[in-house]
Amino acid sequence: MFEGCTIKYNKSPMTGKNCSIQVTYPADSDGTVKSLSVPMKPDNTDYQEILEWVDAGNTIEEAD
Amino acid sequence: MSQTKVEAPFVANNFAHFKNLVINGDFRVFQRASGSTAIGNGTYSTADRYKTQFSNDGAGTTQQYTMTDADRATTGHSFAWQWDVTTADTSLAAGQLAYFRHFIEAQNCSGLAYGSSAAKTLTLSFWVKSSKTGTYCCTIEKHDSTTYNLPLEYTISSADTWEFKTLVVSPTAGSTSLITGSGGDIAQDNGKGITLYWWLAAGSDYTGGTNNTWTSNTNHLATTNQVNWLDSTSNDWFITGIQFEIGDQATDFEHLPFDVQLQRCMRYYQKIADASHGGAGDAISGGTHYSGTAVYLTTIFHVPMRAEPSMAVSGGTNYFIRYSNGGNDQFDSLAIDDSASPHLFEFFASSGQNHSGGTAGHGCFIRTNNSAAKVAADAEL
């Protein structure tokens, strides 16, 4: 799950608070970078998997 | 007032609509990619609504397969899903596997009466073809309350030949009462209700199941008879015409109009922009400069989604462009704000996406700026 990905919060330009989580996959050979911008909503299965990843001892990076 | 007589067969047939609990069972919808694509582990790479799990020492691809006239004459279908081994794994470790899953939303399972003495018998049917003969496994996994699994074997008897398989799913298979008891309940919500598995290879961690017997062991998903389809780069595998319905026999496949099938898929995944179709310059959305650095945009979904979706972006250096006030700025990606909804995205490009320039209050619009740029909403199960 999330092998080679960077996982960090996005900060809302409007509120300055964490607003979503950005999962960024390793770049393809042509330079394309796939990413998921994940809402912190319990019904979202990407968010569910991120919470499992955190429960396994990993940490979401803070936003830049 | 005139009245129109409605013939009985028409009325009866109406009640049979949407009998198939599987979406995209005829493999016509491939929103992400239809060409040969590497099989991912825990990803939706090609066919809509089918998630691949691929953890082994081999490699493979999937793609949409266009049927020949002979294929169509045999199966009645125009497309299939094709799997190919590109790197073999002849000796699976205990924890290694290859399978794909189709998730059925819980609230679409309300007619099954699972969790009661009236739980229905179901039938899973499909067409399959492979160069690798032998015994394969499917799994029926019931979610909510307690998770229960039912391994079901089927046999591919003749190499490279379409065969129609029918698997009856009894709620008391193996003389069990798991599904008819209270632990068999499926919640009436937008989570997972039933998951269907098709195994292509299973390490010993997963082969403790007994054919046609419900179990509460969450690792007993397949049986020891499962072949290792990964054992040769000559192996291929095709499937189409998947139908999962109430009853103890397979009935004719329910062919839905393409637009209906596409909209059913779009509840779980829908494209916002895909520059690969017409080159760079696909419109994405219009919005406003919230500040000199950040632009905010909204996109209303074509179909309300199952849940608040993730935004899936294929980006990169200058893959997107924003126009406003007679000028433009190229940037790399997009992100969603915390006002996510099943009905629309509110999203932004700011310094974190390498966006800059502009004047607060100015209107703007954004487009793709690279033929590989894509934006989609993903609310898969």
Coordinates of C-alpha atoms in Angstrom, one line a residue:
Chain A
M1 CA 0.0 0.0 0.0
F2 CA 1.4 3.4 -1.1
E3 CA 4.8 1.9 -2.0
G4 CA 7.2 4.7 -3.0
C5 CA 4.5 7.4 -2.5
T6 CA 4.8 10.7 -0.6
I7 CA 1.8 11.4 1.6
K8 CA 1.4 14.9 2.9
Y9 CA -1.4 17.3 3.9
N10 CA -2.6 20.1 1.6
K11 CA -3.1 23.4 3.3
S12 CA -6.2 25.4 2.3
P13 CA -5.2 28.8 0.8
M14 CA -8.5 30.1 2.1
T15 CA -8.3 29.0 5.8
G16 CA -4.6 28.1 6.2
K17 CA -5.7 24.7 7.7
N18 CA -5.1 21.2 6.5
C19 CA -7.9 20.6 4.0
S20 CA -7.0 17.3 2.2
I21 CA -4.2 14.7 1.8
Q22 CA -2.0 14.5 -1.3
V23 CA -0.8 11.1 -2.2
T24 CA 1.9 11.4 -4.9
Y25 CA 3.2 8.4 -6.8
P26 CA 6.7 8.0 -8.3
A27 CA 7.0 9.7 -11.7
D28 CA 6.4 7.7 -14.8
S29 CA 9.2 7.4 -17.4
D30 CA 7.7 10.3 -19.4
G31 CA 7.7 12.6 -16.3
T32 CA 4.0 12.2 -15.6
V33 CA 3.3 12.3 -11.9
K34 CA 0.1 10.6 -10.7
S35 CA -1.5 11.9 -7.5
L36 CA -4.6 11.6 -5.5
S37 CA -6.0 14.6 -3.6
V38 CA -7.9 12.8 -0.8
P39 CA -10.7 14.4 1.2
M40 CA -10.6 13.6 4.9
K41 CA -14.1 12.0 4.8
P42 CA -14.8 8.6 6.4
D43 CA -16.7 7.2 3.4
N44 CA -13.7 7.8 1.0
T45 CA -11.8 4.5 0.6
D46 CA -8.5 6.3 -0.1
Y47 CA -8.9 8.0 3.2
Q48 CA -9.7 4.7 4.9
E49 CA -6.5 3.2 3.4
I50 CA -4.4 6.2 4.6
L51 CA -5.8 5.8 8.1
E52 CA -4.8 2.1 8.0
W53 CA -1.3 3.2 6.7
V54 CA -1.1 5.6 9.7
D55 CA -2.2 2.8 12.1
A56 CA 0.6 0.7 10.8
G57 CA 3.1 3.3 12.2
N58 CA 3.5 5.8 9.3
T59 CA 3.1 9.5 9.5
I60 CA 1.5 12.0 7.1
E61 CA 3.9 14.8 6.3
E62 CA 2.9 18.3 7.1
A63 CA 2.0 20.7 4.2
D64 CA 4.8 22.8 2.7
Chain B
M1 CA -59.6 10.5 -21.3
S2 CA -58.0 7.8 -23.4
Q3 CA -56.3 4.9 -21.8
T4 CA -53.4 2.8 -23.2
K5 CA -53.3 -0.9 -22.5
V6 CA -50.0 -2.1 -21.2
E7 CA -49.3 -5.6 -22.3
A8 CA -48.4 -8.1 -19.5
P9 CA -45.1 -9.2 -20.9
F10 CA -43.9 -5.6 -21.0
V11 CA -44.8 -5.1 -17.3
A12 CA -43.2 -8.4 -16.3
N13 CA -40.0 -7.6 -18.2
N14 CA -39.7 -4.2 -16.4
F15 CA -39.4 -6.0 -13.1
A16 CA -36.4 -7.9 -14.4
H17 CA -34.4 -4.7 -15.2
F18 CA -31.1 -4.3 -13.3
K19 CA -31.2 -7.9 -12.3
N20 CA -27.4 -8.0 -12.6
L21 CA -25.7 -6.8 -9.5
V22 CA -22.5 -6.4 -11.4
I23 CA -21.7 -3.1 -13.2
N24 CA -19.7 -3.3 -16.4
G25 CA -20.0 -7.1 -16.6
D26 CA -19.7 -6.9 -20.4
F27 CA -16.4 -4.8 -20.2
R28 CA -17.5 -2.0 -22.4
V29 CA -16.5 0.8 -20.1
F30 CA -12.7 1.6 -19.7
Q31 CA -12.5 5.2 -18.6
R32 CA -9.0 5.0 -17.3
A33 CA -7.3 3.2 -20.1
S34 CA -8.3 0.5 -22.7
G35 CA -4.8 -0.4 -24.1
S36 CA -2.3 -2.7 -22.5
T37 CA -1.4 -1.4 -19.1
A38 CA 0.7 -2.9 -16.3
I39 CA -1.3 -4.7 -13.6
G40 CA -1.1 -2.7 -10.4
N41 CA -1.4 -3.9 -6.8
G42 CA -4.5 -2.4 -5.3
T43 CA -5.4 -0.3 -8.3
Y44 CA -8.0 0.3 -10.9
S45 CA -5.9 0.4 -14.1
T46 CA -8.1 -0.4 -17.0
A47 CA -11.6 -1.8 -16.7
D48 CA -14.1 0.3 -14.8
R49 CA -15.2 -1.3 -11.5
Y50 CA -12.6 -4.0 -11.3
K51 CA -9.7 -3.6 -8.9
T52 CA -6.5 -5.7 -9.3
Q53 CA -4.4 -7.1 -6.5
F54 CA -1.0 -8.3 -7.8
S55 CA 1.7 -9.1 -5.2
N56 CA 4.1 -11.6 -6.6
D57 CA 7.5 -11.9 -8.4
G58 CA 5.9 -11.8 -11.9
A59 CA 4.4 -9.0 -14.0
G60 CA 1.5 -8.7 -16.4
T61 CA -0.8 -6.5 -18.3
T62 CA -4.6 -6.0 -18.7
Q63 CA -6.5 -4.4 -21.6
Q64 CA -9.8 -4.3 -23.3
Y65 CA -10.2 -7.1 -25.9
T66 CA -12.3 -6.6 -29.0
M67 CA -14.1 -9.8 -29.8
T68 CA -13.8 -11.5 -33.2
D69 CA -16.9 -12.4 -35.1
A70 CA -16.4 -16.0 -33.9
D71 CA -16.1 -14.8 -30.2
R72 CA -19.3 -12.8 -30.6
A73 CA -21.1 -15.7 -32.1
T74 CA -20.1 -17.9 -29.1
T75 CA -20.5 -15.5 -26.2
G76 CA -22.9 -12.8 -27.4
H77 CA -20.5 -10.1 -26.3
S78 CA -18.4 -7.5 -28.2
F79 CA -15.7 -7.0 -25.6
A80 CA -13.8 -8.8 -22.9
W81 CA -11.0 -8.1 -20.4
Q82 CA -7.7 -9.6 -21.3
W83 CA -4.9 -10.5 -18.9
D84 CA -1.4 -11.5 -20.0
V85 CA 1.7 -12.6 -18.1
T86 CA 4.8 -10.7 -19.1
T87 CA 7.2 -12.0 -16.4
A88 CA 6.5 -15.4 -15.0
D89 CA 6.5 -16.5 -11.3
T90 CA 6.8 -20.3 -11.3
S91 CA 7.0 -20.6 -7.5
L92 CA 4.6 -18.5 -5.4
A93 CA 5.6 -17.7 -1.8
A94 CA 2.9 -18.2 0.8
G95 CA 1.8 -14.6 0.9
Q96 CA 1.9 -13.9 -2.9
L97 CA -1.2 -13.6 -5.0
A98 CA -2.9 -12.4 -8.2
Y99 CA -6.7 -11.6 -8.3
F100 CA -9.2 -9.0 -9.2
R101 CA -12.3 -7.9 -7.3
H102 CA -15.7 -6.3 -8.1
F103 CA -17.3 -4.5 -5.2
I104 CA -21.1 -4.3 -4.9
E105 CA -22.4 -1.4 -2.9
A106 CA -24.2 -2.5 0.2
Q107 CA -27.5 -0.7 -0.5
N108 CA -27.7 -2.5 -3.8
C109 CA -27.8 -5.8 -1.9
S110 CA -31.1 -5.0 -0.1
G111 CA -33.1 -7.6 -2.1
L112 CA -30.9 -10.5 -1.0
A113 CA -32.4 -10.7 2.5
Y114 CA -29.0 -11.7 3.9
G115 CA -29.0 -12.0 7.7
S116 CA -32.4 -13.7 7.7
S117 CA -33.9 -17.1 7.1
A118 CA -35.2 -15.8 3.8
A119 CA -31.7 -15.2 2.4
K120 CA -31.7 -15.7 -1.4
T121 CA -29.8 -18.1 -3.5
L122 CA -27.6 -16.2 -6.0
T123 CA -26.0 -17.2 -9.3
L124 CA -22.7 -15.9 -10.7
S125 CA -22.2 -16.6 -14.3
F126 CA -19.5 -15.5 -16.8
W127 CA -17.6 -16.4 -20.0
V128 CA -13.9 -17.3 -19.6
K129 CA -11.1 -18.4 -21.8
S130 CA -7.4 -19.1 -21.1
S131 CA -4.4 -20.8 -22.5
K132 CA -3.9 -22.3 -18.9
T133 CA -6.4 -25.0 -18.1
G134 CA -7.2 -26.3 -14.6
T135 CA -9.1 -25.3 -11.5
Y136 CA -9.6 -21.6 -10.6
C137 CA -11.3 -20.0 -7.7
C138 CA -13.8 -17.3 -7.2
T139 CA -14.7 -15.9 -3.7
I140 CA -18.0 -14.4 -2.6
E141 CA -17.2 -12.1 0.3
K142 CA -20.0 -10.7 2.5
H143 CA -19.2 -7.5 4.3
D144 CA -20.8 -5.7 7.3
S145 CA -21.7 -7.3 10.7
T146 CA -19.2 -10.2 10.4
T147 CA -17.2 -10.8 7.2
Y148 CA -17.9 -14.2 5.7
N149 CA -16.3 -15.8 2.6
L150 CA -17.3 -18.5 0.2
P151 CA -14.7 -20.0 -2.0
L152 CA -16.1 -21.5 -5.3
E153 CA -14.1 -23.5 -7.7
Y154 CA -14.6 -23.7 -11.5
T155 CA -12.6 -25.5 -14.2
I156 CA -11.2 -24.3 -17.5
S157 CA -11.3 -27.5 -19.4
S158 CA -10.1 -26.6 -22.9
A159 CA -7.2 -24.2 -23.7
D160 CA -8.0 -21.1 -25.7
T161 CA -11.7 -21.9 -25.8
W162 CA -14.6 -19.8 -24.5
E163 CA -16.4 -21.6 -21.7
F164 CA -19.6 -20.5 -19.8
K165 CA -19.3 -20.9 -16.1
T166 CA -22.3 -20.9 -13.6
L167 CA -21.6 -20.9 -9.9
V168 CA -24.6 -21.2 -7.5
V169 CA -24.2 -19.2 -4.3
S170 CA -26.3 -20.9 -1.6
P171 CA -26.8 -18.9 1.6
T172 CA -26.3 -22.2 3.5
A173 CA -23.4 -23.6 1.4
G174 CA -21.5 -26.3 3.3
S175 CA -24.5 -26.7 5.6
T176 CA -23.6 -23.4 7.4
S177 CA -25.9 -20.9 8.9
L178 CA -23.6 -17.9 8.8
I179 CA -25.5 -16.0 6.2
T180 CA -29.0 -16.7 7.5
G181 CA -27.9 -15.7 11.0
S182 CA -27.7 -12.1 12.3
G183 CA -24.1 -11.9 11.3
G184 CA -25.2 -12.2 7.7
D185 CA -26.7 -8.7 7.7
I186 CA -25.6 -6.2 5.0
A187 CA -26.0 -2.6 6.0
Q188 CA -28.2 -0.3 3.8
D189 CA -25.4 2.2 3.2
N190 CA -22.8 3.2 0.6
G191 CA -20.1 0.9 1.8
K192 CA -19.1 -2.5 0.6
G193 CA -21.9 -5.1 0.6
I194 CA -20.5 -8.1 -1.4
T195 CA -17.2 -8.5 -3.1
L196 CA -16.6 -10.9 -5.9
Y197 CA -13.0 -12.3 -6.4
W198 CA -11.5 -14.0 -9.4
W199 CA -8.2 -15.7 -8.5
L200 CA -5.4 -16.3 -10.9
A201 CA -2.8 -17.3 -8.4
A202 CA -2.9 -17.8 -4.6
G203 CA -0.1 -18.5 -2.2
S204 CA -0.7 -20.9 0.6
D205 CA -1.7 -18.2 3.0
Y206 CA -5.0 -17.9 1.1
T207 CA -5.8 -21.5 0.1
G208 CA -7.2 -22.8 3.3
G209 CA -10.8 -22.6 2.1
T210 CA -13.1 -25.5 1.4
N211 CA -14.9 -25.4 -1.9
N212 CA -18.5 -24.2 -1.6
T213 CA -18.5 -23.7 2.2
W214 CA -19.0 -20.4 3.9
T215 CA -16.3 -19.5 6.5
S216 CA -15.6 -16.6 8.9
N217 CA -11.8 -17.1 8.3
T218 CA -10.8 -14.0 6.3
N219 CA -7.8 -15.7 4.8
H220 CA -9.6 -18.8 3.5
L221 CA -10.5 -17.2 0.2
A222 CA -9.4 -19.9 -2.3
T223 CA -8.6 -23.6 -2.2
T224 CA -5.4 -25.6 -2.7
N225 CA -6.6 -26.6 -6.2
Q226 CA -6.1 -23.0 -7.6
V227 CA -3.7 -23.1 -10.5
N228 CA -0.7 -20.8 -10.7
W229 CA -1.6 -18.8 -13.9
L230 CA 1.6 -16.8 -13.5
D231 CA 3.8 -19.8 -14.3
S232 CA 4.5 -18.9 -18.0
T233 CA 4.7 -15.8 -20.2
S234 CA 2.6 -17.8 -22.7
N235 CA -0.4 -17.6 -20.4
D236 CA -3.3 -15.3 -21.1
W237 CA -6.8 -15.1 -19.6
F238 CA -10.1 -13.5 -20.8
I239 CA -13.4 -12.8 -19.1
T240 CA -16.7 -11.2 -20.1
G241 CA -20.4 -11.4 -19.5
I242 CA -20.3 -11.4 -15.7
Q243 CA -23.7 -11.6 -14.2
F244 CA -24.6 -12.0 -10.5
E245 CA -28.3 -12.4 -9.9
I246 CA -31.0 -13.7 -7.6
G247 CA -32.0 -17.3 -8.4
D248 CA -30.5 -20.7 -8.7
Q249 CA -29.7 -20.6 -12.4
A250 CA -28.1 -18.2 -14.8
T251 CA -30.4 -16.3 -17.0
D252 CA -29.7 -14.3 -20.2
F253 CA -27.2 -11.6 -19.7
E254 CA -28.8 -8.2 -19.1
H255 CA -27.5 -5.9 -21.9
L256 CA -27.9 -2.3 -20.8
P257 CA -27.6 0.7 -23.2
F258 CA -24.0 2.0 -23.2
D259 CA -25.0 5.3 -21.7
V260 CA -26.7 3.6 -18.8
Q261 CA -23.7 1.4 -18.1
L262 CA -21.3 4.4 -18.3
Q263 CA -23.4 6.4 -15.9
R264 CA -23.5 3.5 -13.5
C265 CA -19.7 3.4 -13.6
M266 CA -19.5 7.2 -13.1
R267 CA -21.0 6.8 -9.6
Y268 CA -17.6 5.4 -8.7
Y269 CA -15.2 7.1 -11.2
Q270 CA -15.7 9.9 -13.7
K271 CA -13.3 11.8 -15.9
I272 CA -13.2 15.6 -15.7
A273 CA -10.5 16.1 -18.3
D274 CA -8.4 13.8 -20.4
A275 CA -5.9 15.4 -22.8
S276 CA -5.0 12.1 -24.3
H277 CA -8.1 12.2 -26.4
G278 CA -7.6 15.5 -28.2
G279 CA -4.2 16.7 -27.2
A280 CA -3.4 19.5 -24.7
G281 CA -6.1 22.2 -24.3
D282 CA -8.9 20.3 -22.8
A283 CA -11.1 22.6 -20.7
I284 CA -11.2 21.7 -17.0
S285 CA -13.1 24.5 -15.2
G286 CA -13.6 28.2 -14.6
G287 CA -13.0 30.0 -11.3
T288 CA -11.7 33.0 -9.5
H289 CA -8.4 34.2 -8.1
Y290 CA -8.9 34.0 -4.4
S291 CA -5.5 35.7 -4.0
G292 CA -2.6 36.7 -6.1
T293 CA -1.3 33.1 -5.8
A294 CA -4.4 30.9 -5.4
V295 CA -7.2 30.2 -7.9
Y296 CA -10.3 28.4 -6.8
L297 CA -12.5 26.3 -9.1
T298 CA -15.5 24.1 -9.0
T299 CA -16.7 21.2 -11.2
I300 CA -20.2 19.7 -10.9
F301 CA -20.2 15.9 -11.4
H302 CA -22.1 14.4 -14.3
V303 CA -23.5 11.8 -11.9
P304 CA -23.7 12.2 -8.1
M305 CA -20.9 10.0 -6.7
R306 CA -21.0 7.3 -4.1
A307 CA -19.1 9.4 -1.6
E308 CA -16.9 12.5 -1.4
P309 CA -14.4 11.5 -4.1
S310 CA -10.6 11.9 -4.4
M311 CA -9.3 14.0 -7.2
A312 CA -7.0 11.8 -9.4
V313 CA -4.5 13.9 -11.3
S314 CA -2.0 13.0 -13.9
G315 CA 0.3 16.0 -13.7
G316 CA 3.8 17.1 -14.1
T317 CA 5.9 20.2 -14.9
N318 CA 3.5 22.7 -16.6
Y319 CA 0.9 20.0 -17.3
F320 CA -1.9 22.6 -16.7
I321 CA -2.5 26.3 -17.6
R322 CA -4.6 29.1 -16.1
Y323 CA -5.8 32.0 -18.2
S324 CA -7.0 35.3 -16.8
N325 CA -6.9 39.0 -17.6
G326 CA -5.3 38.4 -21.0
G327 CA -2.4 36.4 -19.5
N328 CA -1.6 32.9 -18.4
D329 CA 0.5 30.8 -16.0
Q330 CA 1.5 27.2 -16.3
F331 CA 1.4 24.9 -13.3
D332 CA 1.8 21.3 -12.2
S333 CA -1.1 19.9 -10.4
L334 CA -4.4 20.5 -8.5
A335 CA -5.7 19.8 -5.0
I336 CA -9.1 19.8 -3.4
D337 CA -10.2 21.9 -0.4
D338 CA -12.2 20.5 2.5
S339 CA -15.6 21.2 1.1
A340 CA -15.8 17.9 -0.7
S341 CA -19.2 16.6 -1.7
P342 CA -20.6 13.7 -3.7
H343 CA -22.0 16.4 -6.1
L344 CA -19.0 18.7 -6.9
F345 CA -15.3 19.3 -6.5
E346 CA -14.1 22.6 -5.0
F347 CA -10.4 22.6 -5.8
F348 CA -7.4 25.0 -6.1
A349 CA -4.0 25.6 -7.6
S350 CA -1.6 27.6 -5.4
S351 CA 2.1 27.7 -4.6
G352 CA 2.0 24.0 -3.6
Q353 CA 1.0 23.2 -7.2
N354 CA 3.6 25.6 -8.6
H355 CA 0.9 28.1 -9.5
S356 CA 1.6 31.9 -9.2
G357 CA 0.6 35.2 -10.6
G358 CA -2.7 36.8 -11.0
T359 CA -4.9 39.3 -9.2
A360 CA -7.4 38.6 -6.5
G361 CA -10.9 38.9 -7.8
H362 CA -10.1 38.2 -11.4
G363 CA -12.0 35.5 -13.1
C364 CA -10.0 32.6 -14.7
F365 CA -10.3 29.3 -16.5
I366 CA -7.9 26.4 -16.6
R367 CA -7.1 23.8 -19.3
T368 CA -4.7 20.9 -19.7
N369 CA -1.4 21.9 -21.1
N370 CA 0.2 18.4 -21.9
S371 CA -1.3 15.5 -23.8
A372 CA -0.7 13.2 -20.7
A373 CA -2.6 15.5 -18.3
K374 CA -5.8 14.0 -16.7
V375 CA -8.2 14.9 -14.0
A376 CA -10.8 12.6 -12.6
A377 CA -13.1 12.0 -9.6
D378 CA -12.6 8.7 -7.8
A379 CA -15.1 7.3 -5.3
E380 CA -14.5 3.6 -5.8
L381 CA -15.2 1.1 -3.1

